[in-house]
CSV table of C-alpha atoms and ligand atoms in Angstrom, one decimal:
chain,number,residue,atom,x,y,z
A,1,PHE,CA,32.7,24.2,2.9
A,2,PHE,CA,29.6,26.1,2.5
A,3,PRO,CA,29.8,28.8,-0.1
A,4,LEU,CA,26.9,30.8,0.8
A,5,GLN,CA,28.0,30.9,4.3
A,6,ALA,CA,30.4,33.9,4.5
A,7,LEU,CA,33.0,33.6,7.0
A,8,GLY,CA,33.9,37.5,8.1
A,9,ASP,CA,31.3,39.9,9.4
A,10,LYS,CA,32.2,42.3,6.6
A,11,ASN,CA,29.3,44.6,7.7
A,12,ARG,CA,30.8,45.2,11.2
A,13,GLU,CA,34.5,45.6,10.7
A,14,PRO,CA,36.3,44.3,7.5
A,15,GLY,CA,37.6,40.6,7.9
A,16,ARG,CA,36.6,40.4,11.4
A,17,LEU,CA,35.2,36.8,12.4
A,18,TYR,CA,31.6,36.4,13.5
A,19,ASP,CA,31.2,36.1,16.9
A,20,LEU,CA,29.8,33.2,18.8
A,21,GLU,CA,26.1,33.2,19.1
A,22,TYR,CA,24.6,34.3,22.2
A,23,GLU,CA,21.8,33.1,23.7
A,24,SER,CA,20.4,34.3,27.1
A,25,ASP,CA,17.7,33.3,29.5
A,26,ASP,CA,18.5,36.2,31.4
A,27,GLU,CA,15.3,37.8,30.9
A,28,ALA,CA,13.3,35.0,31.8
A,29,GLU,CA,14.7,34.5,35.0
A,30,GLU,CA,14.4,38.1,35.9
A,31,GLU,CA,10.8,37.9,35.1
A,32,LYS,CA,10.1,35.2,37.4
A,33,VAL,CA,11.5,37.5,40.2
A,34,VAL,CA,9.4,40.3,39.5
A,35,GLN,CA,6.2,38.3,39.3
A,36,ASN,CA,6.5,36.2,42.5
A,37,PRO,CA,8.5,38.2,44.5
A,38,SER,CA,7.6,36.3,47.7
A,39,LYS,CA,9.1,33.0,46.3
A,40,PRO,CA,12.3,32.1,45.8
A,41,SER,CA,13.5,30.9,42.5
A,42,VAL,CA,12.3,26.7,42.4
A,43,LYS,CA,14.9,25.7,40.1
A,44,LYS,CA,16.8,23.0,41.7
A,45,GLY,CA,20.8,22.5,41.5
A,46,GLY,CA,21.3,25.4,39.6
A,47,LEU,CA,21.9,29.1,40.0
A,48,GLY,CA,18.2,29.6,40.5
A,49,GLY,CA,18.5,27.3,43.5
A,50,MET,CA,21.6,29.2,44.7
A,51,PHE,CA,19.7,32.4,44.7
A,52,GLY,CA,16.7,31.3,46.3
A,53,MET,CA,19.2,30.4,49.3
A,54,LEU,CA,20.4,33.7,49.5
A,55,LYS,CA,17.1,34.7,50.6
A,56,GLY,CA,17.8,33.7,53.9
A,57,LEU,CA,20.6,36.2,54.4
A,58,VAL,CA,18.7,39.2,53.7
A,59,GLY,CA,18.4,41.7,56.6
A,60,SER,CA,19.8,44.6,58.1
A,61,LYS,CA,23.1,42.9,59.0
A,62,SER,CA,26.0,42.6,56.7
A,63,LEU,CA,27.2,39.5,55.0
A,64,THR,CA,29.6,37.3,56.6
A,65,ARG,CA,31.4,34.4,55.3
A,66,ASP,CA,29.4,32.0,57.5
A,67,ASP,CA,26.3,33.7,55.7
A,68,MET,CA,27.5,33.1,52.6
A,69,ASP,CA,29.6,29.7,52.6
A,70,PRO,CA,26.4,27.9,51.8
A,71,VAL,CA,25.9,29.8,48.6
A,72,LEU,CA,29.3,29.7,47.4
A,73,GLU,CA,29.5,26.0,47.8
A,74,LYS,CA,26.6,25.6,45.4
A,75,MET,CA,28.4,28.2,43.0
A,76,LYS,CA,31.6,26.4,43.3
A,77,ASP,CA,29.6,23.1,41.9
A,78,HIS,CA,27.6,25.0,39.6
A,79,LEU,CA,31.1,26.2,37.8
A,80,ILE,CA,32.5,22.8,38.3
A,81,ALA,CA,29.5,21.3,36.6
A,82,LYS,CA,30.0,23.5,33.7
A,83,ASN,CA,33.6,21.9,33.5
A,84,VAL,CA,35.5,25.1,35.2
A,85,ALA,CA,38.5,23.2,36.5
A,86,ALA,CA,37.7,22.9,40.2
A,87,GLU,CA,40.7,25.3,41.5
A,88,ILE,CA,39.7,27.6,39.7
A,89,ALA,CA,35.9,27.2,40.8
A,90,VAL,CA,37.4,27.6,44.3
A,91,GLN,CA,39.3,30.8,43.4
A,92,LEU,CA,36.5,32.4,41.7
A,93,CYS,CA,34.0,31.8,44.4
A,94,GLU,CA,36.9,33.3,46.7
A,95,SER,CA,37.0,36.4,44.8
A,96,VAL,CA,33.0,36.8,44.3
A,97,ALA,CA,32.9,36.0,48.3
A,98,LYS,CA,35.4,39.0,49.1
A,99,LYS,CA,33.5,41.3,46.7
A,100,LEU,CA,30.3,40.7,49.0
A,101,GLU,CA,31.4,40.3,52.3
A,102,GLY,CA,30.2,43.4,54.5
A,103,LYS,CA,27.6,44.3,52.2
A,104,VAL,CA,24.1,45.3,53.7
A,105,MET,CA,21.2,43.4,51.3
A,106,GLY,CA,18.0,45.3,51.3
A,107,THR,CA,15.6,43.0,49.4
A,108,PHE,CA,15.6,39.5,47.5
A,109,THR,CA,15.8,41.0,44.3
A,110,THR,CA,18.8,43.1,45.2
A,111,VAL,CA,20.6,40.0,46.9
A,112,THR,CA,20.2,38.1,43.5
A,113,SER,CA,21.4,41.1,41.4
A,114,THR,CA,24.1,41.8,43.5
A,115,VAL,CA,25.3,38.0,43.7
A,116,LYS,CA,24.9,37.4,39.6
A,117,GLN,CA,26.5,40.5,39.2
A,118,ALA,CA,29.6,39.7,41.0
A,119,LEU,CA,30.1,36.6,39.5
A,120,GLN,CA,29.1,37.9,36.0
A,121,GLU,CA,31.5,40.6,36.4
A,122,ALA,CA,34.4,38.4,37.5
A,123,LEU,CA,33.6,36.0,34.7
A,124,VAL,CA,33.8,38.9,32.3
A,125,GLN,CA,36.8,40.3,33.3
A,126,ILE,CA,38.7,36.7,33.1
A,127,LEU,CA,37.5,36.2,29.6
A,128,GLN,CA,38.8,39.7,28.4
A,129,PRO,CA,42.6,40.0,28.9
A,130,GLN,CA,44.3,43.4,28.8
A,131,ARG,CA,46.0,42.9,25.7
A,132,ARG,CA,43.7,42.1,22.5
A,133,VAL,CA,45.2,40.1,19.7
A,134,ASP,CA,44.2,41.8,16.3
A,135,VAL,CA,45.8,39.2,13.6
A,136,LEU,CA,44.6,41.2,10.7
A,137,ARG,CA,46.4,44.3,11.9
A,138,ASP,CA,49.3,42.6,12.9
A,139,VAL,CA,49.6,40.8,9.6
A,140,MET,CA,49.1,44.6,8.0
A,141,ASP,CA,52.2,45.9,10.1
A,142,ALA,CA,54.6,42.9,9.2
A,143,GLN,CA,53.6,43.5,5.3
A,144,ARG,CA,54.4,47.2,5.7
A,145,HIS,CA,57.9,45.7,7.2
A,146,ARG,CA,58.2,43.2,4.0
A,147,ARG,CA,58.3,40.4,6.3
A,148,PRO,CA,56.0,37.5,6.8
A,149,TYR,CA,53.9,37.5,9.6
A,150,VAL,CA,54.8,34.2,11.8
A,151,VAL,CA,51.9,32.1,14.1
A,152,THR,CA,53.1,28.8,15.8
A,153,PHE,CA,50.3,26.5,16.8
A,154,CYS,CA,51.1,24.1,19.7
A,155,GLY,CA,49.2,21.8,22.0
A,156,VAL,CA,48.5,18.4,22.8
A,157,ASN,CA,47.7,15.4,20.2
A,158,GLY,CA,44.2,15.6,18.6
A,159,VAL,CA,43.0,18.9,19.8
A,160,GLY,CA,42.4,20.2,16.1
A,161,LYS,CA,45.6,21.9,15.4
A,162,SER,CA,46.0,21.2,12.0
A,163,THR,CA,42.3,21.4,11.5
A,164,ASN,CA,42.2,25.2,12.9
A,165,LEU,CA,45.4,26.1,11.3
A,166,ALA,CA,43.7,25.2,7.7
A,167,LYS,CA,40.5,27.2,8.8
A,168,ILE,CA,42.5,30.2,9.8
A,169,SER,CA,44.5,29.7,6.3
A,170,PHE,CA,41.0,29.9,4.6
A,171,TRP,CA,39.9,33.1,6.9
A,172,LEU,CA,43.4,35.1,6.3
A,173,ILE,CA,43.1,34.0,2.6
A,174,GLU,CA,39.6,35.3,2.2
A,175,ASN,CA,41.1,38.5,2.9
A,176,GLY,CA,44.0,38.4,0.7
A,177,PHE,CA,46.4,37.6,2.3
A,178,SER,CA,49.0,34.6,1.3
A,179,VAL,CA,49.8,31.8,3.6
A,180,LEU,CA,53.2,29.7,3.9
A,181,ILE,CA,52.2,26.2,6.0
A,182,ALA,CA,55.0,25.0,7.7
A,183,ALA,CA,54.6,21.2,8.2
A,184,CYS,CA,56.8,21.1,11.4
A,185,ASP,CA,54.9,18.1,12.9
A,186,THR,CA,57.8,15.6,11.4
A,187,PHE,CA,56.6,13.2,14.1
A,188,ARG,CA,53.2,11.8,14.0
A,189,ALA,CA,52.5,9.9,10.3
A,190,GLY,CA,50.1,11.1,8.0
A,191,ALA,CA,50.7,14.8,9.4
A,192,VAL,CA,52.3,15.9,6.7
A,193,GLU,CA,49.8,14.5,4.2
A,194,GLN,CA,47.1,16.0,6.2
A,195,LEU,CA,48.6,19.5,5.7
A,196,ARG,CA,48.6,18.6,2.0
A,197,THR,CA,45.3,17.7,1.6
A,198,HIS,CA,44.2,21.1,3.3
A,199,THR,CA,46.7,22.9,1.0
A,200,ARG,CA,45.1,21.5,-1.8
A,201,ARG,CA,41.6,22.0,-1.1
A,202,LEU,CA,42.3,25.6,-0.1
A,203,ASN,CA,43.7,25.9,-3.3
A,204,ALA,CA,40.8,24.8,-5.0
A,205,LEU,CA,38.7,27.3,-3.2
A,206,HIS,CA,41.0,30.2,-4.2
A,207,PRO,CA,42.9,29.3,-7.3
A,208,PRO,CA,45.6,31.4,-8.5
A,209,GLU,CA,43.6,32.8,-11.4
A,210,SER,CA,41.1,34.3,-8.8
A,211,HIS,CA,43.8,35.8,-7.2
A,212,GLY,CA,45.8,37.5,-10.1
A,213,GLY,CA,47.9,34.4,-10.5
A,214,ARG,CA,49.4,34.4,-6.9
A,215,THR,CA,49.5,30.9,-5.1
A,216,MET,CA,47.6,31.7,-2.3
A,217,VAL,CA,48.4,29.0,-0.2
A,218,GLN,CA,51.5,26.8,0.1
A,219,LEU,CA,53.1,23.6,1.8
A,220,TYR,CA,56.7,23.9,2.9
A,221,GLU,CA,57.5,20.3,4.3
A,222,LYS,CA,60.6,18.4,4.4
A,223,GLY,CA,59.3,15.1,5.7
A,224,TYR,CA,59.4,13.4,8.7
A,225,GLY,CA,61.9,12.9,11.4
A,226,LYS,CA,63.7,16.2,10.5
A,227,ASP,CA,64.4,19.0,13.4
A,228,ALA,CA,61.2,21.2,13.4
A,229,ALA,CA,63.0,24.1,14.4
A,230,GLY,CA,65.3,24.2,11.5
A,231,ILE,CA,62.4,23.4,8.9
A,232,ALA,CA,60.3,26.0,10.4
A,233,MET,CA,63.5,28.5,9.9
A,234,GLU,CA,63.6,27.5,6.4
A,235,ALA,CA,60.1,28.0,5.9
A,236,ILE,CA,60.4,31.7,7.3
A,237,SER,CA,63.0,32.5,5.2
A,238,TYR,CA,61.3,30.9,2.0
A,239,ALA,CA,58.0,32.7,2.8
A,240,ARG,CA,60.6,36.2,2.9
A,241,ASN,CA,61.8,35.3,-0.3
A,242,GLN,CA,58.7,34.6,-2.2
A,243,GLY,CA,56.6,37.3,-0.6
A,244,PHE,CA,54.0,35.3,1.4
A,245,ASP,CA,52.1,37.2,3.9
A,246,VAL,CA,51.6,34.8,6.8
A,247,VAL,CA,53.6,31.4,7.9
A,248,LEU,CA,51.3,29.2,9.7
A,249,VAL,CA,53.8,26.8,11.9
A,250,ASP,CA,51.9,23.3,12.8
A,251,THR,CA,53.9,21.5,15.6
A,252,ALA,CA,53.5,17.9,16.6
A,253,GLY,CA,51.5,17.4,19.7
A,254,ARG,CA,52.8,16.6,22.8
A,255,MET,CA,51.8,15.7,26.2
A,256,GLN,CA,52.8,18.4,28.6
A,257,ASP,CA,55.0,15.9,30.8
A,258,ASN,CA,57.1,14.4,27.7
A,259,ALA,CA,60.1,16.6,28.5
A,260,PRO,CA,62.3,16.1,25.3
A,261,LEU,CA,59.4,17.0,23.2
A,262,MET,CA,58.4,20.0,25.3
A,263,THR,CA,62.1,21.1,25.1
A,264,ALA,CA,62.0,20.7,21.4
A,265,LEU,CA,58.8,23.0,21.3
A,266,ALA,CA,60.8,25.7,23.4
A,267,LYS,CA,63.7,25.9,21.0
A,268,LEU,CA,61.3,26.0,17.9
A,269,ILE,CA,59.9,29.2,19.6
A,270,ALA,CA,63.1,30.4,20.7
A,271,VAL,CA,65.0,30.0,17.7
A,272,ASN,CA,62.3,31.5,15.3
A,273,ALA,CA,60.6,34.1,17.7
A,274,PRO,CA,57.2,34.1,16.1
A,275,ASP,CA,55.0,37.0,16.1
A,276,LEU,CA,52.1,35.0,17.5
A,277,VAL,CA,52.5,31.6,19.9
A,278,LEU,CA,49.0,30.2,19.8
A,279,PHE,CA,47.7,27.3,22.4
A,280,VAL,CA,45.2,24.9,20.7
A,281,GLY,CA,43.0,23.3,23.3
A,282,GLU,CA,39.9,21.8,23.2
A,283,ALA,CA,36.6,23.0,24.9
A,284,LEU,CA,35.8,19.2,26.2
A,285,VAL,CA,39.0,19.5,28.7
A,286,GLY,CA,37.9,20.0,32.4
A,287,ASN,CA,40.7,19.9,35.2
A,288,GLU,CA,43.5,18.9,32.7
A,289,ALA,CA,43.2,22.3,31.0
A,290,VAL,CA,45.2,23.9,34.0
A,291,ASP,CA,47.7,21.3,34.0
A,292,GLN,CA,48.3,21.3,30.2
A,293,LEU,CA,48.7,25.2,30.3
A,294,VAL,CA,50.8,25.7,33.4
A,295,LYS,CA,53.5,23.2,31.9
A,296,PHE,CA,53.5,24.3,28.2
A,297,ASN,CA,54.1,27.6,29.9
A,298,LYS,CA,56.6,26.3,31.9
A,299,ALA,CA,58.6,24.6,29.6
A,300,LEU,CA,58.5,27.2,27.3
A,301,ALA,CA,60.1,29.5,30.1
A,302,ASP,CA,62.5,26.7,31.3
A,303,HIS,CA,63.6,26.3,28.0
A,304,SER,CA,63.8,30.3,26.9
A,305,MET,CA,66.9,31.8,25.6
A,306,ALA,CA,65.6,35.1,25.8
A,307,GLN,CA,65.8,37.1,29.0
A,308,THR,CA,62.2,37.7,29.5
A,309,PRO,CA,60.7,34.0,28.5
A,310,ARG,CA,58.6,33.6,25.7
A,311,LEU,CA,55.4,32.1,26.7
A,312,ILE,CA,51.8,31.4,25.1
A,313,ASP,CA,50.2,34.7,23.8
A,314,GLY,CA,46.7,33.4,23.1
A,315,ILE,CA,44.4,30.4,22.6
A,316,VAL,CA,42.5,28.5,19.9
A,317,LEU,CA,39.7,27.2,21.8
A,318,THR,CA,38.2,24.2,19.7
A,319,LYS,CA,35.3,21.8,19.4
A,320,PHE,CA,33.2,24.4,21.2
A,321,ASP,CA,30.3,22.9,18.9
A,322,THR,CA,30.4,19.8,21.1
A,323,ILE,CA,30.2,20.9,24.5
A,324,ASP,CA,26.7,22.5,24.5
A,325,ASP,CA,26.6,25.0,27.7
A,326,LYS,CA,29.6,23.3,29.5
A,327,VAL,CA,31.6,26.3,28.4
A,328,GLY,CA,34.0,26.2,31.4
A,329,ALA,CA,37.5,25.5,29.8
A,330,ALA,CA,37.3,29.0,28.0
A,331,ILE,CA,37.4,30.4,31.7
A,332,SER,CA,40.2,28.2,32.9
A,333,MET,CA,42.5,28.7,30.0
A,334,THR,CA,42.3,32.5,30.1
A,335,TYR,CA,42.2,32.6,34.1
A,336,ILE,CA,45.5,30.5,33.8
A,337,THR,CA,47.1,32.1,31.2
A,338,SER,CA,45.6,35.7,31.4
A,339,LYS,CA,45.8,35.5,27.9
A,340,PRO,CA,43.0,36.1,25.1
A,341,ILE,CA,40.9,33.4,23.5
A,342,VAL,CA,42.1,34.3,19.8
A,343,PHE,CA,39.9,32.0,17.8
A,344,VAL,CA,36.8,29.3,18.7
A,345,GLY,CA,36.8,26.5,16.4
A,346,THR,CA,33.2,25.4,16.0
A,347,GLY,CA,32.7,22.5,13.8
A,348,GLN,CA,35.1,20.7,11.2
A,349,THR,CA,34.1,22.8,7.8
A,350,TYR,CA,36.6,25.8,7.2
A,351,CYS,CA,33.6,28.4,8.0
A,352,ASP,CA,33.6,26.9,11.4
A,353,LEU,CA,35.9,29.8,12.9
A,354,ARG,CA,34.4,32.5,15.5
A,355,SER,CA,35.7,35.3,17.6
A,356,LEU,CA,35.0,35.0,21.5
A,357,ASN,CA,31.9,36.5,22.6
A,358,ALA,CA,32.4,37.0,26.4
A,359,LYS,CA,28.7,37.8,26.9
A,360,ALA,CA,27.7,34.6,25.5
A,361,VAL,CA,30.1,32.1,27.1
A,362,VAL,CA,29.2,34.2,30.7
A,363,ALA,CA,25.3,33.6,29.6
A,364,ALA,CA,26.2,29.9,29.0
A,365,LEU,CA,27.7,29.8,32.1
A,366,MET,CA,25.2,31.4,34.5
A,367,LYS,CA,22.6,29.6,32.8
A,368,ALA,CA,21.0,27.1,35.1
B,1,GDP,P1,45.7,17.7,15.6
B,1,GDP,O1,46.3,16.5,16.3
B,1,GDP,O2,45.4,18.4,16.9
B,1,GDP,O3,46.4,18.3,14.4
B,1,GDP,O4,44.2,17.2,15.5
B,1,GDP,P2,43.2,17.4,14.1
B,1,GDP,O5,43.4,18.6,13.3
B,1,GDP,O6,43.8,16.3,13.2
B,1,GDP,O7,41.9,17.2,14.7
B,1,GDP,C1,41.6,16.2,15.5
B,1,GDP,C2,39.9,15.8,14.9
B,1,GDP,O8,39.2,16.9,15.8
B,1,GDP,C3,39.5,15.7,13.7
B,1,GDP,O9,38.5,14.8,13.7
B,1,GDP,C4,38.9,17.2,13.6
B,1,GDP,O10,38.0,17.1,12.3
B,1,GDP,C5,38.4,17.2,14.3
B,1,GDP,N1,38.1,18.9,15.0
B,1,GDP,C6,39.0,19.7,15.2
B,1,GDP,N2,38.3,21.0,15.1
B,1,GDP,C7,37.2,20.9,15.7
B,1,GDP,C8,35.9,21.8,16.0
B,1,GDP,O11,36.0,22.6,16.3
B,1,GDP,N3,34.8,20.9,16.1
B,1,GDP,C9,34.9,19.7,16.0
B,1,GDP,N4,33.6,19.1,16.1
B,1,GDP,N5,35.5,19.2,15.5
B,1,GDP,C10,37.0,19.1,15.3
């Protein structure tokens, strides 16, 4: 925790998290084209090389699939190198090809900007799904109805569920909301103690004395081996009675192929009907991201007791600080679920939480 580093971007919108930082080499690339119009970009392997190849396609005839195929192949490899899941890279290239097919290209610059724009538009569109999740607004709405706002965290082991749950607690407390953490990972040794340590630290940062005697964060736990759905239910009812604003439910990490554990998770969600189901996934995953998300959603659908099955509502993308510009997991995860990335974890302190900046991710993805 770095006390000098304020968590929310309070100048912009109260409580809103800082966006991911954004660094683009777009301008530099454009300049290169203008200064040296007769020469295609000399970069090899990246998008520079790919755009260079398009020069051969310039002419009065319209673009055909045959013209584009070698370029699309490079584009696909570039996306895969950035950690986009292979099958999604293929689908993305297909959509760009459809958009460009039949277009008449005038000059090299136009080809460059057209291809780049088509790809950029597709990527931004993926990263900005229709429904935006506004947690603070929804917590306030629940407050008005005198009930706690409930968030369930799920995902495989070790992706950073507990750590990011603690960061989100910190952010909520900074915004004046009290949090009850429900320790529903009754499976992994040490899971409860880990949350207890976070609770103690968070309470030290926000002691009741600073909040008019109100305890801002508390742990609800019943040890190990018990039914997680039952503990979550007790915790929600405790939070309602004690006037907590938010319940954050930690669940056991599970592999997407483990049927009994997936059924237990689906039951926890079906029984407790949380306001928000967050899938926690690390930015390090490549092709595996697709398998995890497809199977988590399928398990929730298969075991849902509701008519319209309850699926994942949003994503917490963790360990974003460890991937440099290999940001492809962000694309894979939103593409598969059509759900927003609600939080991005960017490190191991409570301040390392950001909101997604689609432009920043796309810029990193396009970078050669
Ligand atoms: P869980 O098993 O999913 O609950 O995972 P944990 O919360 O125990 O985290 C596993 C490891 O990942 C711990 O060492 C965390 O400190 C680390 N971790 C979690 N989130 C981040 C993040 O955003 N960035 C980095 N660098 N490490 C993280």
